[in-house]
Short mmCIF file of C-alpha atoms and ligand atoms in Angstrom, two decimals:
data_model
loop_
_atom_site.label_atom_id
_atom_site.label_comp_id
_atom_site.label_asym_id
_atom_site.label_seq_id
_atom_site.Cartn_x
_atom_site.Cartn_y
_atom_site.Cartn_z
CA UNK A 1 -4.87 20.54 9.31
CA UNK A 2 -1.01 20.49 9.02
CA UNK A 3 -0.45 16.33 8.10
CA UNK A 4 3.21 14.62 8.07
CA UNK A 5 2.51 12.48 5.93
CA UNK A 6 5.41 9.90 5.53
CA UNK A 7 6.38 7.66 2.48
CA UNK A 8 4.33 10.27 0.71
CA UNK A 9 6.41 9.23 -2.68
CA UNK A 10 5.11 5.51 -2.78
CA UNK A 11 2.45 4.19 -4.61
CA UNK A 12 -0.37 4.96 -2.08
CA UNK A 13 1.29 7.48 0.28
CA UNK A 14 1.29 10.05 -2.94
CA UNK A 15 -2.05 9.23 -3.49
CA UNK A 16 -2.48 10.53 0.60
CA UNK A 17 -0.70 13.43 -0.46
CA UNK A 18 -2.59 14.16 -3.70
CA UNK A 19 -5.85 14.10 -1.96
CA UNK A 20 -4.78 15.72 1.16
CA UNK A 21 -3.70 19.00 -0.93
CA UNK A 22 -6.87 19.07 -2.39
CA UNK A 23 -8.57 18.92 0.16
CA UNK A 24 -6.99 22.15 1.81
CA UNK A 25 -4.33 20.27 4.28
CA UNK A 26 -1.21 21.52 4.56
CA UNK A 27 0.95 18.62 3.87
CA UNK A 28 4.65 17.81 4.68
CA UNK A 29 5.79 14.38 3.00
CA UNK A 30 8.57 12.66 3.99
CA UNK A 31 10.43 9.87 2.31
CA UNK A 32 13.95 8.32 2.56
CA UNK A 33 13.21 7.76 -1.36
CA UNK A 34 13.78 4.38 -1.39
CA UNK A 35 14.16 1.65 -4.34
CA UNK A 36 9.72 2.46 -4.27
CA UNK A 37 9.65 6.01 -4.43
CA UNK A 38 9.61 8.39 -7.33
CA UNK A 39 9.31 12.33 -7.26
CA UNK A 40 7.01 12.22 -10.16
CA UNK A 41 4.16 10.52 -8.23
CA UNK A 42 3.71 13.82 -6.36
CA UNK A 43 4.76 16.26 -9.11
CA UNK A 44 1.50 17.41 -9.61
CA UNK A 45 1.01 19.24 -5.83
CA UNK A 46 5.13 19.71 -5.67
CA UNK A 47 4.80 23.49 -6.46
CA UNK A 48 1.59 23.89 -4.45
CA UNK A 49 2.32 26.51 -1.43
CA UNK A 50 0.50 24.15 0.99
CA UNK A 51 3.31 21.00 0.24
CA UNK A 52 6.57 20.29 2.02
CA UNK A 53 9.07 17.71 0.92
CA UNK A 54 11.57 16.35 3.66
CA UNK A 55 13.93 13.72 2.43
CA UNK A 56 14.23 12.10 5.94
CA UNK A 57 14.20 8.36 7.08
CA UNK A 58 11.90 7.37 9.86
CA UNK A 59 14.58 5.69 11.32
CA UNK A 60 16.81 9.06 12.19
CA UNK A 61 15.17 9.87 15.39
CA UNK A 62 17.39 13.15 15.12
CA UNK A 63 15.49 14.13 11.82
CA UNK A 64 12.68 13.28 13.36
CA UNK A 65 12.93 15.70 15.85
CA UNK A 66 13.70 18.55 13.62
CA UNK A 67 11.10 17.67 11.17
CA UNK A 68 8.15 17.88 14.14
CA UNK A 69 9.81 21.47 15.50
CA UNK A 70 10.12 22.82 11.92
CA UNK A 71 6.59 22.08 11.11
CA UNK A 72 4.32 21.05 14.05
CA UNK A 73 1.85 18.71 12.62
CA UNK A 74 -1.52 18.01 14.03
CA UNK A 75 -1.31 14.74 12.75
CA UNK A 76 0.94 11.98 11.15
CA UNK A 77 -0.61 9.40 8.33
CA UNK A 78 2.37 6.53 8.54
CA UNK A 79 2.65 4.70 5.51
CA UNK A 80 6.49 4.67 5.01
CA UNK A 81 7.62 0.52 4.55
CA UNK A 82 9.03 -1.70 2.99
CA UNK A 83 6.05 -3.22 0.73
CA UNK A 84 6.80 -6.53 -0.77
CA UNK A 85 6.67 -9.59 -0.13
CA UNK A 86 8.83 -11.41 -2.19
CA UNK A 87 11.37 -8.71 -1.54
CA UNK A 88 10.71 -9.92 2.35
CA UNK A 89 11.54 -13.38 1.53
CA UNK A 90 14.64 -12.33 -0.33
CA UNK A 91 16.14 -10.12 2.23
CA UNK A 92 13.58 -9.86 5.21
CA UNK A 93 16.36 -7.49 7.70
CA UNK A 94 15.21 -4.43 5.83
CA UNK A 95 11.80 -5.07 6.87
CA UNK A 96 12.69 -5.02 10.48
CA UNK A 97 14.40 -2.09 10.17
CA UNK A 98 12.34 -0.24 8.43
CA UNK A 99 8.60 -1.24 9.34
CA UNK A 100 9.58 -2.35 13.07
CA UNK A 101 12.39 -0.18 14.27
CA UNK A 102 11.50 2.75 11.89
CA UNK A 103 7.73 2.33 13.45
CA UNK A 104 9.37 2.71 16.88
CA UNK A 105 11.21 5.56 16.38
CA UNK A 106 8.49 7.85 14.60
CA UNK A 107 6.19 6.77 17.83
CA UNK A 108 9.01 8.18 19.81
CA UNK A 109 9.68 11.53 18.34
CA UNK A 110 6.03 12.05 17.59
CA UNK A 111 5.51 11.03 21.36
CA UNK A 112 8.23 13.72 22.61
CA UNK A 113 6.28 16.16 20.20
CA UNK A 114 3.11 15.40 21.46
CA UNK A 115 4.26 15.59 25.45
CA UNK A 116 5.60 18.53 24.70
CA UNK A 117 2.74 20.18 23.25
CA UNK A 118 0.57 19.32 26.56
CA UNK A 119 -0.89 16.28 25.01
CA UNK A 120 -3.35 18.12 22.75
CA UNK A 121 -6.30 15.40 22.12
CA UNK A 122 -7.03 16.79 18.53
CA UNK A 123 -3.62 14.66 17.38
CA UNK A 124 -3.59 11.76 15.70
CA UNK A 125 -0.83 9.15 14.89
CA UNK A 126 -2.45 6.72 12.09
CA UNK A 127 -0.43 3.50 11.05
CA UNK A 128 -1.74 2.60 7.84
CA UNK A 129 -1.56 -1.40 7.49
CA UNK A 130 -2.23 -4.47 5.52
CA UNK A 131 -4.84 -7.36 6.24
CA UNK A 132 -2.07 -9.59 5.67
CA UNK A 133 -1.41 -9.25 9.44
CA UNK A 134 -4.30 -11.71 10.15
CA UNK A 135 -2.67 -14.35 8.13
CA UNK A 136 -4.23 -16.69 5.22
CA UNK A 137 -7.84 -17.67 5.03
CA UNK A 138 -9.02 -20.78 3.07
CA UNK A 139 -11.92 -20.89 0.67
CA UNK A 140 -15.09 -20.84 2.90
CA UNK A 141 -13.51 -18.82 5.79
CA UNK A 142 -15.70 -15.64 6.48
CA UNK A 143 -13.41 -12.43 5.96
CA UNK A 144 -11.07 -10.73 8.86
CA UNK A 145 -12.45 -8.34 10.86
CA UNK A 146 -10.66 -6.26 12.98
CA UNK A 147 -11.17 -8.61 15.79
CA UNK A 148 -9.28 -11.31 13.49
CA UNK A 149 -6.58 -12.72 15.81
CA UNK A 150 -3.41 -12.03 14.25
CA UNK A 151 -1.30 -15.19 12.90
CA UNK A 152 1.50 -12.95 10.34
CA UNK A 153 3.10 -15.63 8.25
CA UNK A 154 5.62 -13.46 5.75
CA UNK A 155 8.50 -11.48 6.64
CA UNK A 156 6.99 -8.80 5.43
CA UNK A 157 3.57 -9.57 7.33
CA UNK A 158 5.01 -10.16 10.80
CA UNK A 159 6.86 -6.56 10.51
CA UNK A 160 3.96 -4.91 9.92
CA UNK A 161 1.65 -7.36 12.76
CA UNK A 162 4.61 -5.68 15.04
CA UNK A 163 4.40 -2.29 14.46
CA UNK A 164 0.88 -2.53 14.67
CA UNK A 165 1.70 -3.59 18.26
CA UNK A 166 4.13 -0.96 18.89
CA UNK A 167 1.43 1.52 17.98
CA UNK A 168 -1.16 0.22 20.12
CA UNK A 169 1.14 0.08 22.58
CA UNK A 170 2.05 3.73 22.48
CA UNK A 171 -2.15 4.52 22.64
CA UNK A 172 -2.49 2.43 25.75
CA UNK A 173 0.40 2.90 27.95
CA UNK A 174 1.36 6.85 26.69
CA UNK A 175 -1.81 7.86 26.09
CA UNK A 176 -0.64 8.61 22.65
CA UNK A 177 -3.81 9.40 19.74
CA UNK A 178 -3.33 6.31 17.84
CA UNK A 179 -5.81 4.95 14.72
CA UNK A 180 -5.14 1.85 12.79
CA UNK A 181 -6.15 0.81 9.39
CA UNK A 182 -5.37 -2.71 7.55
CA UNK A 183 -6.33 -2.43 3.90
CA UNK A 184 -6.27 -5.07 1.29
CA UNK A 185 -4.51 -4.92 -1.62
CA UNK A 186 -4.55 -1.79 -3.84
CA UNK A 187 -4.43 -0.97 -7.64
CA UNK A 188 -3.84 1.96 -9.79
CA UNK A 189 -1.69 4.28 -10.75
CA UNK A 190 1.84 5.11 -9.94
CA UNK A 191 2.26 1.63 -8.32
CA UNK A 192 5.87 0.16 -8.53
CA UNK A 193 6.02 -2.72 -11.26
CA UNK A 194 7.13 -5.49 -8.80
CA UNK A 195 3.38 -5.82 -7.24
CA UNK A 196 1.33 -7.92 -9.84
CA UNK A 197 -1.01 -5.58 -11.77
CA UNK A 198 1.42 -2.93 -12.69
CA UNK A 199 4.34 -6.00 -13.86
CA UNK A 200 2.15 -8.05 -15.61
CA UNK A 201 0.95 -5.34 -17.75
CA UNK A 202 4.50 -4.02 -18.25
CA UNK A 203 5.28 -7.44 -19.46
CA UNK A 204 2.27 -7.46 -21.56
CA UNK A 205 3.12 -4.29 -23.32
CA UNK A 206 6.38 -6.10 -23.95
CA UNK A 207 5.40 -9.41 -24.79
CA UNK A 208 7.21 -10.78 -21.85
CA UNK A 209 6.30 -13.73 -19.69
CA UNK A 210 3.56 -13.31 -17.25
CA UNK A 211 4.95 -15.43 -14.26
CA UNK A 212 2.22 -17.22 -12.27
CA UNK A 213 3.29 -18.70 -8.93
CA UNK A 214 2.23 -22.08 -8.29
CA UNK A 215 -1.28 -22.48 -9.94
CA UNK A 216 -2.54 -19.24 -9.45
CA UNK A 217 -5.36 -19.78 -7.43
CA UNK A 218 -4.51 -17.38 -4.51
CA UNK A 219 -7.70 -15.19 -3.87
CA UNK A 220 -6.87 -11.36 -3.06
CA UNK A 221 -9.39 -8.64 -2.59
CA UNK A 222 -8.89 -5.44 -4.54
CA UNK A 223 -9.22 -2.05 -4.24
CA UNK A 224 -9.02 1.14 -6.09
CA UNK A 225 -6.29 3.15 -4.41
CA UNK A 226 -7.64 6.42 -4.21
CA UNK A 227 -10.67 4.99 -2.26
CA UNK A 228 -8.13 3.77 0.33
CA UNK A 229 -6.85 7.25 0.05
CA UNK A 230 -10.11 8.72 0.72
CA UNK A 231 -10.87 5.56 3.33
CA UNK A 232 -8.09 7.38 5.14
CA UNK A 233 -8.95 10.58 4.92
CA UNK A 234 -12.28 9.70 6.71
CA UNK A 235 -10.69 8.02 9.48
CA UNK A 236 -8.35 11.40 10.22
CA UNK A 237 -11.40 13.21 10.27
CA UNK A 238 -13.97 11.07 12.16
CA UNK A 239 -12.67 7.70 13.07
CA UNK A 240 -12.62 7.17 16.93
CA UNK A 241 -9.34 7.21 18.86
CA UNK A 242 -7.84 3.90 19.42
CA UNK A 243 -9.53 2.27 16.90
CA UNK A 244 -8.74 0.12 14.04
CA UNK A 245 -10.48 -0.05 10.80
CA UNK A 246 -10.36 -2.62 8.34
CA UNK A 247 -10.86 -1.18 4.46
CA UNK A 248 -11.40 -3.91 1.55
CA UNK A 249 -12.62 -4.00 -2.17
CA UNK A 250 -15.63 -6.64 -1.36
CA UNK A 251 -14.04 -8.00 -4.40
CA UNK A 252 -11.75 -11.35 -4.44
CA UNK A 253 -10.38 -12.72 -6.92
CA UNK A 254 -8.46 -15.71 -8.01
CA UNK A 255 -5.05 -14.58 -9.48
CA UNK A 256 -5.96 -16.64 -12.44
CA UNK A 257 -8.89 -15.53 -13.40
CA UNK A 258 -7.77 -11.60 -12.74
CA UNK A 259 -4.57 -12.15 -15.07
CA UNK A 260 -7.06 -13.93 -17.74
CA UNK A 261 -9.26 -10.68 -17.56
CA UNK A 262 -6.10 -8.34 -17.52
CA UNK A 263 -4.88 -10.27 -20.61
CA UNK A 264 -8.33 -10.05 -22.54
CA UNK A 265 -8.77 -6.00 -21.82
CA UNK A 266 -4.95 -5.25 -22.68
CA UNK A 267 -5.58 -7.85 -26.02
CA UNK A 268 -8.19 -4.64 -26.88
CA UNK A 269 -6.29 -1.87 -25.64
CA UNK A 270 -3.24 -3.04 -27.36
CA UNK A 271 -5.35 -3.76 -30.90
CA UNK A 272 -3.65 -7.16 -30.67
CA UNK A 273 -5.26 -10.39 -32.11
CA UNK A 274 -7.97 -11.96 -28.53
CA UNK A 275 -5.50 -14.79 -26.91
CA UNK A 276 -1.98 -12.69 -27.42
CA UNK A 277 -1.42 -11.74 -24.07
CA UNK A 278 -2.89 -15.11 -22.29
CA UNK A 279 -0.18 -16.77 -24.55
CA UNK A 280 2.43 -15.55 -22.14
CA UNK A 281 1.13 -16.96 -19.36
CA UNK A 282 3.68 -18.86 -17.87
CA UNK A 283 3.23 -21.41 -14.21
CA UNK A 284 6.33 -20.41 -12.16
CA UNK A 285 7.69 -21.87 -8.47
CA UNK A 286 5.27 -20.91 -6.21
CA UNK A 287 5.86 -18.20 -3.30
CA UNK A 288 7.75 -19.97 0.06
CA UNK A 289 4.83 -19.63 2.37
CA UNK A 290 2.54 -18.19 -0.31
CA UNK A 291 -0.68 -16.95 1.70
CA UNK A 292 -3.63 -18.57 0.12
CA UNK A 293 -6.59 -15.77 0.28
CA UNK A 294 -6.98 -12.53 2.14
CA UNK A 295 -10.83 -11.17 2.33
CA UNK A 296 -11.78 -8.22 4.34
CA UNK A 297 -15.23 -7.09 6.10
CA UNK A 298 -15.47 -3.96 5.90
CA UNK A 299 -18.61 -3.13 7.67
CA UNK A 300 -16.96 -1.25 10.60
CA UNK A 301 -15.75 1.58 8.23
CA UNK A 302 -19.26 1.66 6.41
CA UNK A 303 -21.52 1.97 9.51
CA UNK A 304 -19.55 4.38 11.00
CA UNK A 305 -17.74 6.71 8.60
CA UNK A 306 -20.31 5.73 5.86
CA UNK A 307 -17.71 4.89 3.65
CA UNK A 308 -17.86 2.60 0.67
CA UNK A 309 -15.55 1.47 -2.12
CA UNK A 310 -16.46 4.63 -5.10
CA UNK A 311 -15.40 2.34 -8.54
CA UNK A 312 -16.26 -1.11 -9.91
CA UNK A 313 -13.26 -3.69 -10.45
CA UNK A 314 -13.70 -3.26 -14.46
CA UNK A 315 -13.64 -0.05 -14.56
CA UNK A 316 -10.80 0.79 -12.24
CA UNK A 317 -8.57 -2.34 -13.80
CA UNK A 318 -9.34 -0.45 -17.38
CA UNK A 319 -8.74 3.10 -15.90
CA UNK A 320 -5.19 1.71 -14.30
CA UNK A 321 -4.20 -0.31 -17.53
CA UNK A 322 -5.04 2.98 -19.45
CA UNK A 323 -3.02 5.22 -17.02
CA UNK A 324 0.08 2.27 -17.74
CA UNK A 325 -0.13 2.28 -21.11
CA UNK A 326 -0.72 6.85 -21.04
CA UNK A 327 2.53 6.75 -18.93
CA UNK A 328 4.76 5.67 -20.91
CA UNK A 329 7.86 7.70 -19.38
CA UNK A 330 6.71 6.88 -15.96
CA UNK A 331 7.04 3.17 -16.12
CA UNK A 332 9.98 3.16 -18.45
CA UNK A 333 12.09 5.22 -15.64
CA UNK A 334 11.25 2.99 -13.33
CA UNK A 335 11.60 -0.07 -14.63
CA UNK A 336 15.25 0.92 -16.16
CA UNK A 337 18.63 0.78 -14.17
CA UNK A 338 18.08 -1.67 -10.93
CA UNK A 339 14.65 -2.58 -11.65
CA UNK A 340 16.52 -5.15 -14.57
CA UNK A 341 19.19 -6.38 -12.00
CA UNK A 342 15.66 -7.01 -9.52
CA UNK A 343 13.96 -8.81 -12.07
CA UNK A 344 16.44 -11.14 -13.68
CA UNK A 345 17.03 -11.97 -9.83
CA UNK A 346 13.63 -12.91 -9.16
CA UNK A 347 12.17 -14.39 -12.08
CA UNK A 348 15.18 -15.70 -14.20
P1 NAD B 401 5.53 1.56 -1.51
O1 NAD B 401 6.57 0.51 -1.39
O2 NAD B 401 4.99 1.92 -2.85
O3 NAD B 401 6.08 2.94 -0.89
C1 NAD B 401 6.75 2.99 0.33
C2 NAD B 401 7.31 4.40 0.50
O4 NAD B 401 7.96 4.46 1.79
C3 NAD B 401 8.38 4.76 -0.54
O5 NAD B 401 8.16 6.06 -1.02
C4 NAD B 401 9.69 4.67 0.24
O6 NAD B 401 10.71 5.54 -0.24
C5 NAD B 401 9.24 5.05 1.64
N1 NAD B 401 10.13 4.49 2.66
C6 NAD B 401 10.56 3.21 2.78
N2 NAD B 401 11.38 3.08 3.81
C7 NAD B 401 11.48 4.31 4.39
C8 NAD B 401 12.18 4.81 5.52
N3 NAD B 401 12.97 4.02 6.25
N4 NAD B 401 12.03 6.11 5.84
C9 NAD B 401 11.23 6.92 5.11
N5 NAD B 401 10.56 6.50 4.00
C10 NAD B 401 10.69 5.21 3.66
O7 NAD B 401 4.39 1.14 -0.52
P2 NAD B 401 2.79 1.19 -0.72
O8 NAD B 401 2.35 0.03 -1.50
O9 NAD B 401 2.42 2.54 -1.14
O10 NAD B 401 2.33 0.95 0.80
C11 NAD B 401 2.25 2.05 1.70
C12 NAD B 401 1.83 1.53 3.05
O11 NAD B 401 0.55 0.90 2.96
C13 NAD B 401 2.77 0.49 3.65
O12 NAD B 401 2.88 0.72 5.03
C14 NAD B 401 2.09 -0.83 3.36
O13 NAD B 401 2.43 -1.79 4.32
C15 NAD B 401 0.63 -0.44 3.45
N6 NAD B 401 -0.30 -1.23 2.64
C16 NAD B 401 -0.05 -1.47 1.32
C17 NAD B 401 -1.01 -2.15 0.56
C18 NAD B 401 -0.79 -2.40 -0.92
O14 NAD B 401 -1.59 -3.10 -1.54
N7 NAD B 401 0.24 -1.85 -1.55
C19 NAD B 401 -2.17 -2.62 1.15
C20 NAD B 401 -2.38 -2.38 2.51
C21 NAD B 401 -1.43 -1.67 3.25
O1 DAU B 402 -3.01 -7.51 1.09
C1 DAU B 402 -2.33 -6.29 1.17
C2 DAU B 402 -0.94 -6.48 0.62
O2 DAU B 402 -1.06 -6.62 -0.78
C3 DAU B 402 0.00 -5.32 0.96
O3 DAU B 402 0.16 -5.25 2.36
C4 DAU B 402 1.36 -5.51 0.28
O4 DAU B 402 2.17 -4.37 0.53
C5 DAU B 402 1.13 -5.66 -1.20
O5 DAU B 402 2.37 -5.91 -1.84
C6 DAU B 402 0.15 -6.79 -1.50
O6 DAU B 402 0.74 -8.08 -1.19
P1 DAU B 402 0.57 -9.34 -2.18
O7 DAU B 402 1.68 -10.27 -1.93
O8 DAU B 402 -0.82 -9.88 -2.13
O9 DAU B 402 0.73 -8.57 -3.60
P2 DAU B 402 1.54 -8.96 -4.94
O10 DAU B 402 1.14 -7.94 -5.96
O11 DAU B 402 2.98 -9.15 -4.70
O12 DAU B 402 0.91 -10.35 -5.34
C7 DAU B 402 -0.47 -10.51 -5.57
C8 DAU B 402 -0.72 -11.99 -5.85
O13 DAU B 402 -0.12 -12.31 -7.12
C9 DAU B 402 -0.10 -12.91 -4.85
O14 DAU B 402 -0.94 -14.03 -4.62
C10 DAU B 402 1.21 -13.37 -5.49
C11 DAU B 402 0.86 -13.35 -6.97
N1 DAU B 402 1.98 -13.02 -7.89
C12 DAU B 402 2.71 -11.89 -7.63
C13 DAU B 402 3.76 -11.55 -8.42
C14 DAU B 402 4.57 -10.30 -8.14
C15 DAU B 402 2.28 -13.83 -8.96
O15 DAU B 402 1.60 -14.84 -9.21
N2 DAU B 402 3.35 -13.49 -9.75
C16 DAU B 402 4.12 -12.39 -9.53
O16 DAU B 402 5.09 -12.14 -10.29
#
């Protein structure tokens, strides 16, 4: 299949690109290259024949247009956003731009390509989203499902609850090939060091404060990102039209207790004395509106697509601190230039 695969130079869009190449797709990314991007996170397919890079923003319907003529996709994985939360609460318009009106204007031209085509059935248009559009469970809640009402409470969450609407929208009144997906939150590799996991153990490595908000008993449910990436894959190939799919970890955690076990693995990895990095815990202001635990059921995905989350928690936290600490070059480029002017505004 020939994929358009957009914000393909983000944390989990390359890892949608990585796996598409090798799985045979033909794959054109495309990426405004954002603050969240970096080339490198696809350097390893860039000189593959099969890959395409278009520097294009999803909100330039004219690019748009070009971008579906020159290439002709038989379907588009949408993953381009703005990502984070706090950056939501900081400066929300860019959300609404990007993840609503951006949304809107990829349906559009893929729409127009689609129409003209004769409305083949074999496309799909698949908005990848977050679980945070069913809002904030408390402890003895059972997990969303995807018939969760939705109840956004971020910025960031209600952007993404409405282009979720705009692409349902676009199934049932154009007809258009739509599939959904809201995943919990991911981990790995090549994730930008403003999301917790990839900051706290750049702060680690430099003996930095870990910053906690409130008292760090937020539950989130994990999951490796290339099973996500491979969760999506499945859903291209054999999840139903019109659907939605949730995709989770089956693995909450307190924020606490995952920094405490983050601290105790980099303590080895770093051959410092046990207790060093927990030292630099430090209780911060909490979040505004801080969403007390997400937890998905995933059942949906398993009984029909058979799919199932591939690693344990402590072995893909060691594998991504390893990565980290491997990549040296990786997290120093991004974290130099406006990553300091970011940081100093957030936590300082
Ligand atoms: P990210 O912030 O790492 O990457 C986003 C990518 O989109 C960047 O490469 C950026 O340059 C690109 N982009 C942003 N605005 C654009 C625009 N206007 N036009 C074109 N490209 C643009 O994000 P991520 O964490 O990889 O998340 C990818 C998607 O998955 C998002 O839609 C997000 O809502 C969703 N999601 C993320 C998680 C998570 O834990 N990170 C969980 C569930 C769902
Ligand atoms: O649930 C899926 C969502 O997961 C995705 O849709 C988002 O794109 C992704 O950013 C993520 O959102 P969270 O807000 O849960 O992720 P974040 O890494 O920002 O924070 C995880 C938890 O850690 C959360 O409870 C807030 C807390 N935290 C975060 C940061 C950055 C801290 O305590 N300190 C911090 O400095």
């Amino acid at each position: 299949m020939k994929l358009l695969i957009t914000g393909g130079c983000g944390f989990i869009g390359s890892a949608v690109v990585r796996l598409a190449v090798a799985e045979g797709h033909e794959v054109v990314n495309l990426d405004a290259l954002t603050y969240a991007a970096c080339e490198e996170n696809v350097a390893s397919v860039a000189a593959h024949p099969a890959y395409t890079f278009e520097h294009a923003d999803i909100r330039d319907r004219a690019a748009l247009d070009r971008i579906f003529a020159a290439h002709g996709p038989d379907a588009v994985m949408h993953l381009a956003a703005e990502s984070h939360v706090d950056r939501s609460i900081d400066g929300p318009g860019a959300f609404v731009d990007t993840n609503v009106t951006g949304t809107f204007t990829l349906l559009q031209a893929a729409r127009a390509w689609w129409e003209g085509q004769g409305r083949p059935a074999s496309f799909r248009f698949h908005h990848i989203s977050t679980d945070e559009v069913f809002g904030s469970l408390g402890p003895e809640d059972p997990p969303f499902t995807e018939a969760s009402p939705y109840d956004p409470r971020s910025p960031y969450s209600a952007s993404k609850a409405g282009s979720d609407h705009l692409v349902r929208a676009w199934g049932h009144t154009f007809g258009l090939p739509v599939v959904l997906s809201n995943c919990s939150n991911n981990y790995g590799p090549y994730q930008f060091p403003e999301k917790l996991l990839p900051l706290f153990i750049n702060n680690i490595k430099h003996l930095k404060p870990l910053p906690v908000y409130g008292k760090g008993i937020n539950v989130r449910d994990w999951l490796y990102v290339e099973d996500h990436a491979r969760a999506i894959d499945d859903i291209l190939h054999r999840g139903r039209v019109g659907e939605t799919y949730n995709i989770g970890g089956h693995n909450e955690y307190r924020n606490i207790d995952l920094i405490r076990l983050l601290c105790q693995l980099m303590d080895k990895k770093l051959d410092r004395p046990a207790g060093t990095s927990e030292q630099l815990i430090t209780y911060v202001t909490d979040r505004a509106g801080h969403d007390m635990r997400y937890a998905i059921d995933a059942t949906k995905l398993r009984d029909e697509l058979g799919w199932m989350p591939s690693l344990k928690f402590e072995e893909g936290l060691a594998r991504t601190i390893d990565w980290y600490l491997e990549n040296d070059a990786w997290l120093e480029s991004v974290t130099s230039g406006a990553y300091q002017a970011y940081y100093d505004r957030m936590y300082n």
